Amino acid sequence: MATSSLSKLGKPPMDAELARLLSQVTFPQIEHVTPEVVKMMRLATATPSTYLDNLKTRGISHTEVKIYSGDGSNHEIVLSILQNETKDTKLRPCIYWMHGGGFHWGDRLHTTEYAVDLILECDAVAVSAEYRLAPEHSYSTSLEDCYAGLKWISEHAKEFGIDEKHLMIGGTSAGGALAASTASLCLERDGPRICAQMLVCPALDDCFETVSSHQFLEVSDFFPRAIMEEVCVATLKDRTQGSGAVSMLAGRLEDHSGLPMTYIDVGSAEVLRDDAIAYSSKLWASGVSAELHVWPGAFHGFDLFLPEAALSRTARRTKIDWAKRVFGADK
């Protein structure tokens, strides 16, 4: 993009209610992803013990399973399995969820609020893996952990009352990147059959050459370009090794044919907007069914951070309704 064009770029306005609510919340102003920032964010995003207690009061049980990564390291991966407490023996759909956190922070229960929506509304089983994080580990390592967890749950579906024909994957932000790459990896390796993928404000490309990647440059912008770029660079440090899904983000792959139906949403006021739009177009060009929502005036992760806002409620409801159609739970 020409420098003269960049100097003329404006910013789409933030939704008025979101802007008002955001001004009342204190978020750390991060300029660079330093080791100190990573440590701080890991502490801030660690799931409190009260989270599982809260789920229990809503009738949701939690089971932990330990498996091993398939990358030859014999690394132990913890899976969390969440589902409605019931004696009903019918098979249920499953959402295999990959948490957000800029590839550097968060744990397997971080950002699972989206998956909990599907437990409550679709009677789904939710599964999330404790994948290894950057900068200690590369993108391919995180991806192999996610793939190993998906493969294991698909092979043990009936043990947990899961209908393997209704196995969906999903994730938000960095987790959306891993979900999209996991879907591609399933095709490359003739792996688990997934019925759909749900990508929430996903990180899909690390080129940062789009209009939206040049619109949100200030520290005051919610997750500005510099932060997004730094976490991607640190995570994709081994991208020159190998090929296909293990070596790059899904938006940079050429062939997307054979991928399952896809839901993608993103805010109009965030860095990742145009990459989500471009990926949707690539899916359509490959003959894949994709539903894209660009929420006007929304910032990165808005419906997770400010779920009480009207636009957030609409976005969360839209994801639920789409999942119901996929699972056939709307009948």
Short mmCIF file of C-alpha atoms in Angstrom, two decimals:
data_model
loop_
_atom_site.label_atom_id
_atom_site.label_comp_id
_atom_site.label_asym_id
_atom_site.label_seq_id
_atom_site.Cartn_x
_atom_site.Cartn_y
_atom_site.Cartn_z
CA MET A 1 0.00 0.00 0.00
CA ALA A 2 1.42 3.40 -1.03
CA THR A 3 2.62 5.73 1.73
CA SER A 4 0.47 8.55 0.34
CA SER A 5 -2.61 6.37 0.67
CA LEU A 6 -1.72 5.40 4.24
CA SER A 7 -1.54 9.03 5.31
CA LYS A 8 -5.16 9.54 4.24
CA LEU A 9 -6.62 6.60 6.14
CA GLY A 10 -9.31 7.29 8.68
CA LYS A 11 -10.77 4.93 11.28
CA PRO A 12 -14.28 3.53 11.41
CA PRO A 13 -15.98 4.89 14.53
CA MET A 14 -16.46 2.65 17.55
CA ASP A 15 -20.00 1.72 18.52
CA ALA A 16 -21.18 4.40 20.97
CA GLU A 17 -22.24 1.99 23.72
CA LEU A 18 -19.05 -0.05 23.41
CA ALA A 19 -16.96 3.13 23.59
CA ARG A 20 -18.80 4.28 26.71
CA LEU A 21 -18.47 0.93 28.47
CA LEU A 22 -14.82 0.56 27.42
CA SER A 23 -13.98 3.94 28.94
CA GLN A 24 -15.21 2.64 32.31
CA VAL A 25 -12.90 -0.39 32.29
CA THR A 26 -9.16 -0.34 32.96
CA PHE A 27 -7.11 -2.36 30.50
CA PRO A 28 -3.29 -2.36 30.45
CA GLN A 29 -1.77 -0.05 27.84
CA ILE A 30 0.80 -2.34 26.21
CA GLU A 31 3.40 -0.87 23.85
CA HIS A 32 5.50 -4.00 23.25
CA VAL A 33 5.31 -7.69 24.10
CA THR A 34 8.24 -7.93 26.50
CA PRO A 35 8.95 -10.88 28.83
CA GLU A 36 7.53 -8.76 31.66
CA VAL A 37 4.32 -8.15 29.70
CA VAL A 38 3.96 -11.86 28.92
CA LYS A 39 4.34 -12.69 32.62
CA MET A 40 1.80 -10.03 33.58
CA MET A 41 -0.74 -11.16 30.98
CA ARG A 42 -0.38 -14.82 31.95
CA LEU A 43 -1.25 -13.92 35.51
CA ALA A 44 -4.13 -11.70 34.37
CA THR A 45 -5.66 -14.34 32.08
CA ALA A 46 -5.24 -17.36 34.35
CA THR A 47 -8.69 -18.81 34.92
CA PRO A 48 -9.76 -18.33 38.55
CA SER A 49 -10.86 -21.38 40.53
CA THR A 50 -14.27 -19.77 40.93
CA TYR A 51 -14.91 -20.17 37.18
CA LEU A 52 -15.51 -23.91 37.45
CA ASP A 53 -17.56 -23.38 40.61
CA ASN A 54 -19.74 -20.95 38.68
CA LEU A 55 -20.19 -23.45 35.85
CA LYS A 56 -21.24 -26.09 38.36
CA THR A 57 -24.00 -23.83 39.67
CA ARG A 58 -25.24 -23.62 36.07
CA GLY A 59 -25.39 -27.40 35.82
CA ILE A 60 -22.15 -27.87 33.86
CA SER A 61 -19.68 -30.59 34.85
CA HIS A 62 -15.92 -30.54 34.28
CA THR A 63 -13.69 -33.52 33.54
CA GLU A 64 -9.92 -33.46 33.00
CA VAL A 65 -8.16 -35.92 30.73
CA LYS A 66 -4.40 -36.16 30.14
CA ILE A 67 -3.07 -37.21 26.74
CA TYR A 68 0.24 -36.93 24.89
CA SER A 69 1.16 -34.71 21.98
CA GLY A 70 1.77 -36.40 18.67
CA ASP A 71 4.95 -34.44 17.87
CA GLY A 72 7.30 -37.04 19.37
CA SER A 73 8.08 -34.98 22.48
CA ASN A 74 5.91 -37.10 24.78
CA HIS A 75 4.54 -33.82 26.13
CA GLU A 76 1.49 -34.19 28.36
CA ILE A 77 -1.60 -32.22 27.29
CA VAL A 78 -4.52 -31.60 29.62
CA LEU A 79 -7.99 -31.56 28.07
CA SER A 80 -10.96 -29.98 29.83
CA ILE A 81 -14.32 -31.53 28.96
CA LEU A 82 -17.39 -29.48 29.87
CA GLN A 83 -20.98 -30.67 29.49
CA ASN A 84 -24.43 -30.43 30.98
CA GLU A 85 -24.93 -32.64 34.02
CA THR A 86 -27.60 -35.07 32.87
CA LYS A 87 -28.48 -38.75 32.93
CA ASP A 88 -29.72 -38.58 29.35
CA THR A 89 -27.82 -41.10 27.19
CA LYS A 90 -28.36 -39.43 23.83
CA LEU A 91 -25.31 -38.42 21.80
CA ARG A 92 -24.51 -34.71 21.76
CA PRO A 93 -22.71 -32.36 19.39
CA CYS A 94 -19.23 -31.19 20.36
CA ILE A 95 -17.37 -27.91 20.11
CA TYR A 96 -13.59 -28.39 20.29
CA TRP A 97 -12.41 -24.97 21.44
CA MET A 98 -8.99 -23.29 21.16
CA HIS A 99 -8.50 -20.42 23.58
CA GLY A 100 -7.33 -16.94 22.71
CA GLY A 101 -4.46 -14.99 24.25
CA GLY A 102 -2.14 -13.75 21.51
CA PHE A 103 -0.41 -17.16 21.35
CA HIS A 104 1.48 -16.10 24.51
CA TRP A 105 -1.03 -16.22 27.37
CA GLY A 106 -4.32 -17.73 28.46
CA ASP A 107 -5.12 -21.28 29.52
CA ARG A 108 -7.49 -23.94 28.23
CA LEU A 109 -10.49 -22.40 30.04
CA HIS A 110 -9.70 -18.84 28.93
CA THR A 111 -12.34 -17.50 26.48
CA THR A 112 -14.45 -20.67 26.80
CA GLU A 113 -17.48 -18.46 27.47
CA TYR A 114 -18.28 -18.84 23.76
CA ALA A 115 -18.21 -22.62 24.10
CA VAL A 116 -20.32 -22.46 27.27
CA ASP A 117 -22.99 -20.65 25.25
CA LEU A 118 -23.20 -23.75 23.04
CA ILE A 119 -23.33 -26.09 26.04
CA LEU A 120 -26.31 -24.20 27.43
CA GLU A 121 -28.10 -23.48 24.15
CA CYS A 122 -27.24 -26.52 22.00
CA ASP A 123 -26.63 -29.14 24.71
CA ALA A 124 -23.13 -29.50 23.26
CA VAL A 125 -20.05 -31.00 24.86
CA ALA A 126 -17.13 -28.55 24.94
CA VAL A 127 -13.51 -29.69 24.87
CA SER A 128 -10.44 -27.45 25.18
CA ALA A 129 -6.73 -28.33 25.15
CA GLU A 130 -3.86 -26.82 27.15
CA TYR A 131 -1.66 -26.15 24.13
CA ARG A 132 1.91 -24.92 24.60
CA LEU A 133 2.48 -21.18 24.30
CA ALA A 134 4.90 -18.79 22.63
CA PRO A 135 7.55 -17.54 22.94
CA GLU A 136 8.83 -20.75 24.54
CA HIS A 137 7.19 -22.77 21.78
CA SER A 138 6.50 -22.21 18.09
CA TYR A 139 3.23 -22.13 16.18
CA SER A 140 3.74 -25.64 14.85
CA THR A 141 4.09 -26.94 18.43
CA SER A 142 0.87 -25.23 19.54
CA LEU A 143 -0.88 -26.57 16.46
CA GLU A 144 0.32 -30.14 17.01
CA ASP A 145 -1.04 -29.98 20.57
CA CYS A 146 -4.42 -28.78 19.32
CA TYR A 147 -4.51 -31.44 16.61
CA ALA A 148 -3.58 -34.18 19.10
CA GLY A 149 -6.45 -33.16 21.36
CA LEU A 150 -8.93 -33.13 18.50
CA LYS A 151 -7.75 -36.51 17.26
CA TRP A 152 -8.05 -38.00 20.75
CA ILE A 153 -11.57 -36.71 21.40
CA SER A 154 -12.75 -37.85 17.96
CA GLU A 155 -11.43 -41.35 18.71
CA HIS A 156 -13.07 -41.38 22.18
CA ALA A 157 -16.24 -39.52 21.23
CA LYS A 158 -18.76 -42.10 22.38
CA GLU A 159 -17.09 -42.39 25.81
CA PHE A 160 -18.20 -38.81 26.44
CA GLY A 161 -21.57 -39.03 24.73
CA ILE A 162 -20.40 -37.14 21.65
CA ASP A 163 -21.94 -37.55 18.21
CA GLU A 164 -18.82 -37.71 16.02
CA LYS A 165 -20.86 -36.51 13.02
CA HIS A 166 -21.39 -33.21 14.81
CA LEU A 167 -17.81 -32.36 15.79
CA MET A 168 -17.16 -28.64 15.34
CA ILE A 169 -13.93 -26.78 16.01
CA GLY A 170 -13.63 -23.15 17.01
CA GLY A 171 -11.51 -20.51 18.64
CA THR A 172 -11.08 -16.81 19.21
CA SER A 173 -8.15 -14.57 18.17
CA ALA A 174 -5.02 -16.76 18.42
CA GLY A 175 -7.35 -19.68 19.06
CA GLY A 176 -9.17 -18.81 15.84
CA ALA A 177 -5.84 -19.04 14.02
CA LEU A 178 -5.20 -22.46 15.53
CA ALA A 179 -8.73 -23.64 14.77
CA ALA A 180 -8.42 -22.66 11.10
CA SER A 181 -5.00 -24.32 10.84
CA THR A 182 -6.30 -27.43 12.61
CA ALA A 183 -9.10 -27.69 10.05
CA SER A 184 -6.55 -27.50 7.23
CA LEU A 185 -4.31 -30.03 8.99
CA CYS A 186 -7.22 -32.47 9.23
CA LEU A 187 -7.46 -32.37 5.44
CA GLU A 188 -3.70 -32.68 4.89
CA ARG A 189 -3.45 -35.73 7.17
CA ASP A 190 -6.83 -37.28 6.44
CA GLY A 191 -7.56 -36.71 10.11
CA PRO A 192 -10.76 -36.23 12.10
CA ARG A 193 -13.87 -35.27 10.14
CA ILE A 194 -15.19 -31.97 11.40
CA CYS A 195 -18.61 -30.64 10.46
CA ALA A 196 -17.86 -26.92 10.83
CA GLN A 197 -15.45 -24.31 12.15
CA MET A 198 -16.33 -21.21 14.17
CA LEU A 199 -13.68 -18.49 13.96
CA VAL A 200 -14.13 -15.50 16.26
CA CYS A 201 -11.94 -12.45 15.44
CA PRO A 202 -9.29 -14.90 14.16
CA ALA A 203 -5.64 -14.11 13.41
CA LEU A 204 -5.28 -15.46 9.88
CA ASP A 205 -2.31 -13.69 8.27
CA ASP A 206 0.96 -12.21 9.52
CA CYS A 207 1.74 -9.99 6.52
CA PHE A 208 -0.04 -6.91 7.94
CA GLU A 209 -0.45 -5.31 4.53
CA THR A 210 -4.19 -4.63 4.71
CA VAL A 211 -6.00 -1.34 5.21
CA SER A 212 -7.18 -2.36 8.68
CA SER A 213 -3.64 -3.26 9.74
CA HIS A 214 -2.66 0.38 9.07
CA GLN A 215 -5.68 1.99 10.72
CA PHE A 216 -5.13 0.96 14.33
CA LEU A 217 -1.59 1.96 15.28
CA GLU A 218 -1.99 3.80 18.58
CA VAL A 219 -1.36 2.26 21.98
CA SER A 220 -4.86 3.47 22.90
CA ASP A 221 -6.36 1.29 20.15
CA PHE A 222 -7.59 -2.01 21.55
CA PHE A 223 -4.88 -4.52 20.51
CA PRO A 224 -3.07 -2.26 17.99
CA ARG A 225 -0.97 -3.37 15.04
CA ALA A 226 2.36 -3.43 16.92
CA ILE A 227 1.09 -5.92 19.49
CA MET A 228 -0.54 -8.15 16.87
CA GLU A 229 2.60 -8.10 14.75
CA GLU A 230 4.96 -8.86 17.63
CA VAL A 231 2.99 -11.86 18.89
CA CYS A 232 2.81 -13.28 15.36
CA VAL A 233 6.54 -12.82 14.72
CA ALA A 234 7.44 -14.54 18.00
CA THR A 235 4.99 -17.38 17.35
CA LEU A 236 5.81 -18.05 13.70
CA LYS A 237 9.57 -18.17 14.20
CA ASP A 238 9.80 -21.60 12.53
CA ARG A 239 7.50 -20.90 9.60
CA THR A 240 10.29 -21.42 7.06
CA GLN A 241 10.49 -25.05 8.13
CA GLY A 242 8.12 -27.54 6.55
CA SER A 243 5.08 -26.65 4.49
CA GLY A 244 1.32 -26.48 4.68
CA ALA A 245 -0.74 -25.82 7.80
CA VAL A 246 2.11 -26.43 10.27
CA SER A 247 4.25 -23.67 8.78
CA MET A 248 1.90 -20.71 8.31
CA LEU A 249 -1.39 -19.13 9.29
CA ALA A 250 -4.44 -20.39 7.40
CA GLY A 251 -5.01 -17.16 5.50
CA ARG A 252 -1.71 -17.64 3.66
CA LEU A 253 -2.56 -21.10 2.35
CA GLU A 254 -3.57 -21.23 -1.30
CA ASP A 255 -6.07 -24.09 -1.40
CA HIS A 256 -9.04 -24.18 0.96
CA SER A 257 -11.19 -26.66 -0.92
CA GLY A 258 -12.67 -29.39 1.21
CA LEU A 259 -12.90 -27.31 4.38
CA PRO A 260 -16.16 -27.55 6.33
CA MET A 261 -18.79 -24.83 6.56
CA THR A 262 -17.39 -21.85 8.40
CA TYR A 263 -18.61 -19.03 10.61
CA ILE A 264 -16.34 -15.98 10.84
CA ASP A 265 -16.92 -12.76 12.71
CA VAL A 266 -14.77 -9.73 13.37
CA GLY A 267 -15.16 -6.09 14.37
CA SER A 268 -14.96 -3.22 11.91
CA ALA A 269 -12.68 -1.36 14.33
CA GLU A 270 -9.84 -3.86 14.67
CA VAL A 271 -6.57 -4.78 13.00
CA LEU A 272 -7.68 -8.29 11.96
CA ARG A 273 -10.81 -7.14 10.08
CA ASP A 274 -9.54 -7.30 6.51
CA ASP A 275 -7.74 -10.63 6.95
CA ALA A 276 -11.04 -12.18 8.08
CA ILE A 277 -12.79 -10.74 5.04
CA ALA A 278 -10.03 -11.97 2.71
CA TYR A 279 -10.12 -15.48 4.20
CA SER A 280 -13.89 -15.61 3.76
CA SER A 281 -13.46 -14.68 0.10
CA LYS A 282 -10.87 -17.44 -0.33
CA LEU A 283 -13.30 -19.94 1.17
CA TRP A 284 -16.06 -18.86 -1.21
CA ALA A 285 -13.63 -19.06 -4.14
CA SER A 286 -12.83 -22.64 -3.07
CA GLY A 287 -16.50 -23.59 -2.96
CA VAL A 288 -16.74 -23.59 0.84
CA SER A 289 -19.88 -22.38 2.63
CA ALA A 290 -18.92 -19.43 4.83
CA GLU A 291 -20.93 -16.95 6.86
CA LEU A 292 -19.14 -13.67 7.58
CA HIS A 293 -20.17 -10.97 10.06
CA VAL A 294 -18.31 -7.67 10.37
CA TRP A 295 -19.77 -6.06 13.46
CA PRO A 296 -19.97 -2.27 12.98
CA GLY A 297 -17.96 -0.28 15.48
CA ALA A 298 -16.71 -3.36 17.32
CA PHE A 299 -13.16 -3.80 18.62
CA HIS A 300 -11.16 -7.02 19.04
CA GLY A 301 -12.95 -9.43 21.37
CA PHE A 302 -15.72 -6.96 22.17
CA ASP A 303 -18.43 -9.52 22.94
CA LEU A 304 -16.15 -11.33 25.39
CA PHE A 305 -14.86 -8.26 27.23
CA LEU A 306 -18.19 -6.35 27.25
CA PRO A 307 -20.89 -9.03 26.97
CA GLU A 308 -23.58 -6.73 28.38
CA ALA A 309 -23.53 -4.35 25.38
CA ALA A 310 -26.38 -4.62 22.88
CA LEU A 311 -24.04 -5.33 19.97
CA SER A 312 -22.27 -8.00 22.02
CA ARG A 313 -25.55 -9.71 22.84
CA THR A 314 -26.46 -9.71 19.15
CA ALA A 315 -23.08 -11.16 18.17
CA ARG A 316 -23.21 -13.90 20.80
CA ARG A 317 -26.79 -14.77 19.81
CA THR A 318 -25.79 -14.94 16.13
CA LYS A 319 -23.05 -17.46 16.89
CA ILE A 320 -25.44 -19.59 18.91
CA ASP A 321 -28.09 -19.55 16.19
CA TRP A 322 -25.54 -20.53 13.55
CA ALA A 323 -24.32 -23.44 15.69
CA LYS A 324 -27.91 -24.56 16.22
CA ARG A 325 -28.40 -24.73 12.47
CA VAL A 326 -25.19 -26.70 12.04
CA PHE A 327 -26.08 -29.13 14.82
CA GLY A 328 -29.72 -29.35 13.81
CA ALA A 329 -30.67 -28.15 17.29
CA ASP A 330 -32.98 -25.47 15.89
CA LYS A 331 -35.60 -28.02 14.86
#
